[in-house]
Amino acid sequence: MSALRSLLVLVALAGPMTASAATHVVTMEGMKFEPATLRVKTGDQVVWRNKDLVPHTATAAGKFDSGQVGAGKSWSWKAAARGQHDYVCTYHPGMKGSVVVE
Amino acid sequence: MRKFTALGVLLAAFAAGPSYAQQGPSDPQIAHIVVTANQVDIDAGKLAEKSASSKEVRDFGKQMVTDHTSVNKSATELVTKLKVKPEANETSASLKKGGDENVAKLKKLKGKEFDKAYVDNEVSYHQAVLDAVDKTLIPSAKNEELKALLVKVRPAFVQHLEHAKMLQGQLAK
Ligand SMILES: [Cu+2]
């Protein structure tokens, strides 16, 4: 609930300032990516925020790789190439996500 | 009232002191149990990183070191913030003893025997820790932040258990 609220606040804040580029947040929490599938536009910023107590990664082979994102830390990536980028946490392969750049 | 009495009799029959059994561990004791439980798995993981024969098991050991070190860092930070002084107790002592015995046993093994013994222990260890988290630690924790930390760490332990079970299945082939 609080994660959703902070996401809404963030989107609301980012909204008026950036007409073309938006910032999206994916949380790493409870050994899951949330939202598991995210749709963005080219030029948007995606922030992965690790709310777990263990480190994670967001890794799409050949597309992007956060490297280790420690507990409580974040990593951001600018969506450039269009397409569906499936990614995993290389530490916990059960954690799967997807960014669709439109 | 009758129910309460029956429970009291039952507890008296199984525990040396009924009051101890009813109360569960205190927050300082829970803090000590959490840190000890993580340390035990870090010690075994370090050995597996070096001594396991399969890459999957070495990687799993490394993961246990990384994750449980990270959990212990968060737990230690919280305990410091809350000014809780971890207090040694029977549960943490038996965890430590079990961990030391496991490491001593593993040190005598090689190859696939090592991998199997390590992974078998990881399955039962994570199952036991999850049981303790669910049945004793979360229900007993008084401080809300300490309770929240236990709730937050639970999914990682579940994932570790599933991963260990998967390796156990592979090694059985
Ligand atoms: Cu992970």
GROMACS .gro file of C-alpha atoms and ligand atoms in nm:
model
  276
    1MET     CA    1   0.000   0.000   0.000
    2SER     CA    2   0.268   0.250   0.100
    3ALA     CA    3   0.476   0.141  -0.200
    4LEU     CA    4   0.183   0.215  -0.426
    5ARG     CA    5   0.125   0.549  -0.260
    6SER     CA    6   0.490   0.655  -0.298
    7LEU     CA    7   0.481   0.545  -0.660
    8LEU     CA    8   0.171   0.758  -0.722
    9VAL     CA    9   0.332   1.056  -0.551
   10LEU     CA   10   0.644   1.011  -0.761
   11VAL     CA   11   0.451   0.985  -1.085
   12ALA     CA   12   0.240   1.288  -0.986
   13LEU     CA   13   0.555   1.490  -0.913
   14ALA     CA   14   0.731   1.380  -1.230
   15GLY     CA   15   0.422   1.434  -1.445
   16PRO     CA   16   0.395   1.810  -1.490
   17MET     CA   17   0.771   1.869  -1.513
   18THR     CA   18   0.837   1.618  -1.786
   19ALA     CA   19   0.589   1.625  -2.066
   20SER     CA   20   0.785   1.381  -2.281
   21ALA     CA   21   0.986   1.162  -2.042
   22ALA     CA   22   0.842   0.990  -1.738
   23THR     CA   23   0.998   0.807  -1.448
   24HIS     CA   24   0.870   0.461  -1.356
   25VAL     CA   25   0.951   0.269  -1.040
   26VAL     CA   26   0.984  -0.107  -1.014
   27THR     CA   27   1.014  -0.231  -0.658
   28MET     CA   28   1.214  -0.538  -0.566
   29GLU     CA   29   1.023  -0.667  -0.266
   30GLY     CA   30   0.935  -1.005  -0.123
   31MET     CA   31   1.163  -1.164  -0.386
   32LYS     CA   32   0.947  -1.024  -0.669
   33PHE     CA   33   0.956  -0.742  -0.921
   34GLU     CA   34   0.652  -0.516  -0.895
   35PRO     CA   35   0.507  -0.449  -1.148
   36ALA     CA   36   0.633  -0.765  -1.319
   37THR     CA   37   0.560  -0.612  -1.659
   38LEU     CA   38   0.617  -0.242  -1.714
   39ARG     CA   39   0.526  -0.047  -2.029
   40VAL     CA   40   0.728   0.266  -2.100
   41LYS     CA   41   0.805   0.502  -2.386
   42THR     CA   42   1.151   0.554  -2.534
   43GLY     CA   43   1.340   0.812  -2.331
   44ASP     CA   44   1.160   0.724  -2.007
   45GLN     CA   45   1.353   0.651  -1.693
   46VAL     CA   46   1.305   0.324  -1.505
   47VAL     CA   47   1.413   0.304  -1.141
   48TRP     CA   48   1.449  -0.031  -0.965
   49ARG     CA   49   1.418   0.012  -0.590
   50ASN     CA   50   1.530  -0.273  -0.366
   51LYS     CA   51   1.305  -0.287  -0.060
   52ASP     CA   52   1.424  -0.635   0.039
   53LEU     CA   53   1.691  -0.714   0.296
   54VAL     CA   54   1.901  -0.903   0.040
   55PRO     CA   55   2.076  -0.774  -0.275
   56HIS     CA   56   1.919  -0.823  -0.616
   57THR     CA   57   1.997  -0.743  -0.980
   58ALA     CA   58   1.784  -0.645  -1.280
   59THR     CA   59   1.956  -0.811  -1.573
   60ALA     CA   60   1.838  -0.836  -1.934
   61ALA     CA   61   2.117  -1.013  -2.123
   62GLY     CA   62   2.265  -0.778  -2.381
   63LYS     CA   63   2.018  -0.499  -2.294
   64PHE     CA   64   2.083  -0.380  -1.943
   65ASP     CA   65   2.242  -0.500  -1.621
   66SER     CA   66   2.214  -0.321  -1.289
   67GLY     CA   67   2.486  -0.524  -1.123
   68GLN     CA   68   2.434  -0.570  -0.750
   69VAL     CA   69   2.161  -0.348  -0.605
   70GLY     CA   70   2.201  -0.374  -0.229
   71ALA     CA   71   1.923  -0.374   0.030
   72GLY     CA   72   1.760  -0.030   0.037
   73LYS     CA   73   1.943   0.085  -0.279
   74SER     CA   74   1.817   0.185  -0.626
   75TRP     CA   75   1.935   0.165  -0.985
   76SER     CA   76   1.801   0.358  -1.281
   77TRP     CA   77   1.806   0.299  -1.654
   78LYS     CA   78   1.699   0.509  -1.949
   79ALA     CA   79   1.481   0.318  -2.193
   80ALA     CA   80   1.632   0.358  -2.538
   81ALA     CA   81   1.572   0.069  -2.777
   82ARG     CA   82   1.214  -0.033  -2.847
   83GLY     CA   83   1.106  -0.387  -2.778
   84GLN     CA   84   1.032  -0.628  -2.498
   85HIS     CA   85   1.322  -0.668  -2.258
   86ASP     CA   86   1.276  -0.972  -2.034
   87TYR     CA   87   1.500  -0.961  -1.731
   88VAL     CA   88   1.585  -1.163  -1.420
   89CYS     CA   89   1.762  -1.125  -1.090
   90THR     CA   90   2.083  -1.317  -1.152
   91TYR     CA   91   2.100  -1.402  -0.780
   92HIS     CA   92   1.743  -1.529  -0.757
   93PRO     CA   93   1.638  -1.663  -1.098
   94GLY     CA   94   1.282  -1.711  -0.971
   95MET     CA   95   1.254  -1.330  -0.992
   96LYS     CA   96   1.145  -1.242  -1.344
   97GLY     CA   97   1.031  -0.918  -1.501
   98SER     CA   98   0.977  -0.747  -1.830
   99VAL     CA   99   1.009  -0.391  -1.960
  100VAL     CA  100   0.825  -0.316  -2.281
  101VAL     CA  101   0.961  -0.006  -2.453
  102GLU     CA  102   0.700   0.134  -2.692
  103MET     CA  103  -1.096  -2.152   3.187
  104ARG     CA  104  -1.106  -2.527   3.153
  105LYS     CA  105  -0.924  -2.496   2.820
  106PHE     CA  106  -0.657  -2.284   2.982
  107THR     CA  107  -0.601  -2.541   3.255
  108ALA     CA  108  -0.573  -2.821   3.003
  109LEU     CA  109  -0.314  -2.622   2.809
  110GLY     CA  110  -0.125  -2.552   3.131
  111VAL     CA  111  -0.108  -2.922   3.212
  112LEU     CA  112   0.008  -3.001   2.862
  113LEU     CA  113   0.284  -2.744   2.876
  114ALA     CA  114   0.394  -2.858   3.219
  115ALA     CA  115   0.424  -3.210   3.085
  116PHE     CA  116   0.650  -3.107   2.798
  117ALA     CA  117   0.851  -2.813   2.931
  118ALA     CA  118   1.067  -2.781   3.239
  119GLY     CA  119   0.913  -2.444   3.328
  120PRO     CA  120   0.562  -2.369   3.203
  121SER     CA  121   0.608  -1.993   3.230
  122TYR     CA  122   0.911  -2.001   2.998
  123ALA     CA  123   0.723  -2.206   2.741
  124GLN     CA  124   0.421  -1.976   2.748
  125GLN     CA  125   0.616  -1.651   2.717
  126GLY     CA  126   0.843  -1.737   2.426
  127PRO     CA  127   1.168  -1.550   2.367
  128SER     CA  128   1.207  -1.180   2.453
  129ASP     CA  129   1.310  -0.923   2.191
  130PRO     CA  130   1.679  -0.928   2.301
  131GLN     CA  131   1.668  -1.309   2.272
  132ILE     CA  132   1.501  -1.294   1.930
  133ALA     CA  133   1.773  -1.054   1.812
  134HIS     CA  134   2.039  -1.304   1.922
  135ILE     CA  135   1.855  -1.593   1.753
  136VAL     CA  136   1.828  -1.400   1.423
  137VAL     CA  137   2.195  -1.304   1.414
  138THR     CA  138   2.307  -1.656   1.514
  139ALA     CA  139   2.081  -1.826   1.259
  140ASN     CA  140   2.222  -1.612   0.979
  141GLN     CA  141   2.581  -1.660   1.094
  142VAL     CA  142   2.540  -2.039   1.100
  143ASP     CA  143   2.433  -2.038   0.735
  144ILE     CA  144   2.713  -1.795   0.638
  145ASP     CA  145   2.971  -2.033   0.790
  146ALA     CA  146   2.833  -2.333   0.599
  147GLY     CA  147   2.803  -2.127   0.279
  148LYS     CA  148   3.168  -2.017   0.299
  149LEU     CA  149   3.274  -2.379   0.323
  150ALA     CA  150   3.052  -2.476   0.027
  151GLU     CA  151   3.195  -2.190  -0.185
  152LYS     CA  152   3.537  -2.351  -0.141
  153SER     CA  153   3.464  -2.721  -0.117
  154ALA     CA  154   3.155  -2.808  -0.320
  155SER     CA  155   3.225  -3.012  -0.632
  156SER     CA  156   2.944  -2.881  -0.853
  157LYS     CA  157   2.924  -2.522  -0.972
  158GLU     CA  158   2.554  -2.503  -0.882
  159VAL     CA  159   2.625  -2.592  -0.520
  160ARG     CA  160   2.923  -2.352  -0.500
  161ASP     CA  161   2.702  -2.074  -0.641
  162PHE     CA  162   2.430  -2.157  -0.392
  163GLY     CA  163   2.682  -2.138  -0.106
  164LYS     CA  164   2.800  -1.799  -0.232
  165GLN     CA  165   2.438  -1.681  -0.248
  166MET     CA  166   2.377  -1.788   0.111
  167VAL     CA  167   2.685  -1.591   0.224
  168THR     CA  168   2.568  -1.280   0.033
  169ASP     CA  169   2.203  -1.291   0.142
  170HIS     CA  170   2.249  -1.387   0.507
  171THR     CA  171   2.530  -1.131   0.545
  172SER     CA  172   2.294  -0.866   0.409
  173VAL     CA  173   2.012  -0.976   0.643
  174ASN     CA  174   2.247  -0.968   0.940
  175LYS     CA  175   2.359  -0.617   0.846
  176SER     CA  176   1.996  -0.497   0.849
  177ALA     CA  177   1.923  -0.684   1.173
  178THR     CA  178   2.231  -0.538   1.343
  179GLU     CA  179   2.144  -0.186   1.227
  180LEU     CA  180   1.789  -0.220   1.361
  181VAL     CA  181   1.899  -0.366   1.693
  182THR     CA  182   2.153  -0.082   1.732
  183LYS     CA  183   1.885   0.176   1.651
  184LEU     CA  184   1.641   0.020   1.897
  185LYS     CA  185   1.915  -0.008   2.160
  186VAL     CA  186   1.832  -0.375   2.208
  187LYS     CA  187   2.124  -0.575   2.343
  188PRO     CA  188   2.113  -0.926   2.188
  189GLU     CA  189   2.092  -1.181   2.466
  190ALA     CA  190   2.228  -1.534   2.437
  191ASN     CA  191   1.971  -1.807   2.505
  192GLU     CA  192   1.903  -2.178   2.472
  193THR     CA  193   1.770  -2.155   2.116
  194SER     CA  194   2.065  -1.956   1.982
  195ALA     CA  195   2.307  -2.188   2.165
  196SER     CA  196   2.152  -2.496   2.006
  197LEU     CA  197   2.154  -2.329   1.662
  198LYS     CA  198   2.524  -2.252   1.702
  199LYS     CA  199   2.598  -2.605   1.824
  200GLY     CA  200   2.408  -2.759   1.530
  201GLY     CA  201   2.591  -2.529   1.288
  202ASP     CA  202   2.934  -2.614   1.428
  203GLU     CA  203   2.858  -2.986   1.413
  204ASN     CA  204   2.741  -2.954   1.054
  205VAL     CA  205   3.059  -2.771   0.948
  206ALA     CA  206   3.277  -3.029   1.129
  207LYS     CA  207   3.094  -3.311   0.949
  208LEU     CA  208   3.117  -3.139   0.609
  209LYS     CA  209   3.490  -3.082   0.646
  210LYS     CA  210   3.543  -3.459   0.638
  211LEU     CA  211   3.352  -3.502   0.311
  212LYS     CA  212   3.455  -3.460  -0.052
  213GLY     CA  213   3.298  -3.445  -0.398
  214LYS     CA  214   2.938  -3.544  -0.444
  215GLU     CA  215   2.918  -3.662  -0.083
  216PHE     CA  216   2.997  -3.311   0.034
  217ASP     CA  217   2.743  -3.154  -0.204
  218LYS     CA  218   2.470  -3.390  -0.093
  219ALA     CA  219   2.534  -3.348   0.280
  220TYR     CA  220   2.556  -2.969   0.249
  221VAL     CA  221   2.238  -2.937   0.043
  222ASP     CA  222   2.044  -3.182   0.265
  223ASN     CA  223   2.137  -2.973   0.566
  224GLU     CA  224   2.041  -2.649   0.387
  225VAL     CA  225   1.695  -2.790   0.319
  226SER     CA  226   1.635  -2.893   0.680
  227TYR     CA  227   1.801  -2.578   0.816
  228HIS     CA  228   1.586  -2.338   0.613
  229GLN     CA  229   1.274  -2.540   0.695
  230ALA     CA  230   1.356  -2.524   1.066
  231VAL     CA  231   1.432  -2.151   1.053
  232LEU     CA  232   1.104  -2.081   0.871
  233ASP     CA  233   0.913  -2.283   1.129
  234ALA     CA  234   1.080  -2.086   1.407
  235VAL     CA  235   1.008  -1.755   1.233
  236ASP     CA  236   0.640  -1.843   1.186
  237LYS     CA  237   0.562  -2.023   1.510
  238THR     CA  238   0.789  -1.856   1.764
  239LEU     CA  239   0.977  -1.545   1.653
  240ILE     CA  240   0.703  -1.344   1.477
  241PRO     CA  241   0.434  -1.427   1.739
  242SER     CA  242   0.672  -1.345   2.027
  243ALA     CA  243   0.829  -1.022   1.896
  244LYS     CA  244   0.703  -0.722   2.096
  245ASN     CA  245   0.871  -0.441   1.904
  246GLU     CA  246   0.686  -0.366   1.581
  247GLU     CA  247   1.001  -0.289   1.382
  248LEU     CA  248   1.163  -0.615   1.493
  249LYS     CA  249   0.847  -0.802   1.395
  250ALA     CA  250   0.841  -0.621   1.059
  251LEU     CA  251   1.202  -0.721   0.993
  252LEU     CA  252   1.111  -1.087   1.048
  253VAL     CA  253   0.812  -1.058   0.814
  254LYS     CA  254   1.029  -0.887   0.555
  255VAL     CA  255   1.305  -1.149   0.561
  256ARG     CA  256   1.066  -1.444   0.532
  257PRO     CA  257   1.033  -1.450   0.148
  258ALA     CA  258   1.411  -1.474   0.110
  259PHE     CA  259   1.419  -1.779   0.338
  260VAL     CA  260   1.133  -1.936   0.141
  261GLN     CA  261   1.323  -1.880  -0.183
  262HIS     CA  262   1.641  -2.031  -0.030
  263LEU     CA  263   1.443  -2.337   0.080
  264GLU     CA  264   1.297  -2.384  -0.269
  265HIS     CA  265   1.638  -2.341  -0.429
  266ALA     CA  266   1.794  -2.594  -0.187
  267LYS     CA  267   1.514  -2.843  -0.257
  268MET     CA  268   1.570  -2.804  -0.631
  269LEU     CA  269   1.943  -2.879  -0.587
  270GLN     CA  270   1.854  -3.175  -0.365
  271GLY     CA  271   1.640  -3.316  -0.648
  272GLN     CA  272   1.922  -3.270  -0.901
  273LEU     CA  273   2.178  -3.439  -0.675
  274ALA     CA  274   1.950  -3.736  -0.618
  275LYS     CA  275   1.961  -3.823  -0.990
  276CU      CU  276   1.755  -1.142  -0.595
   0.00000   0.00000   0.00000
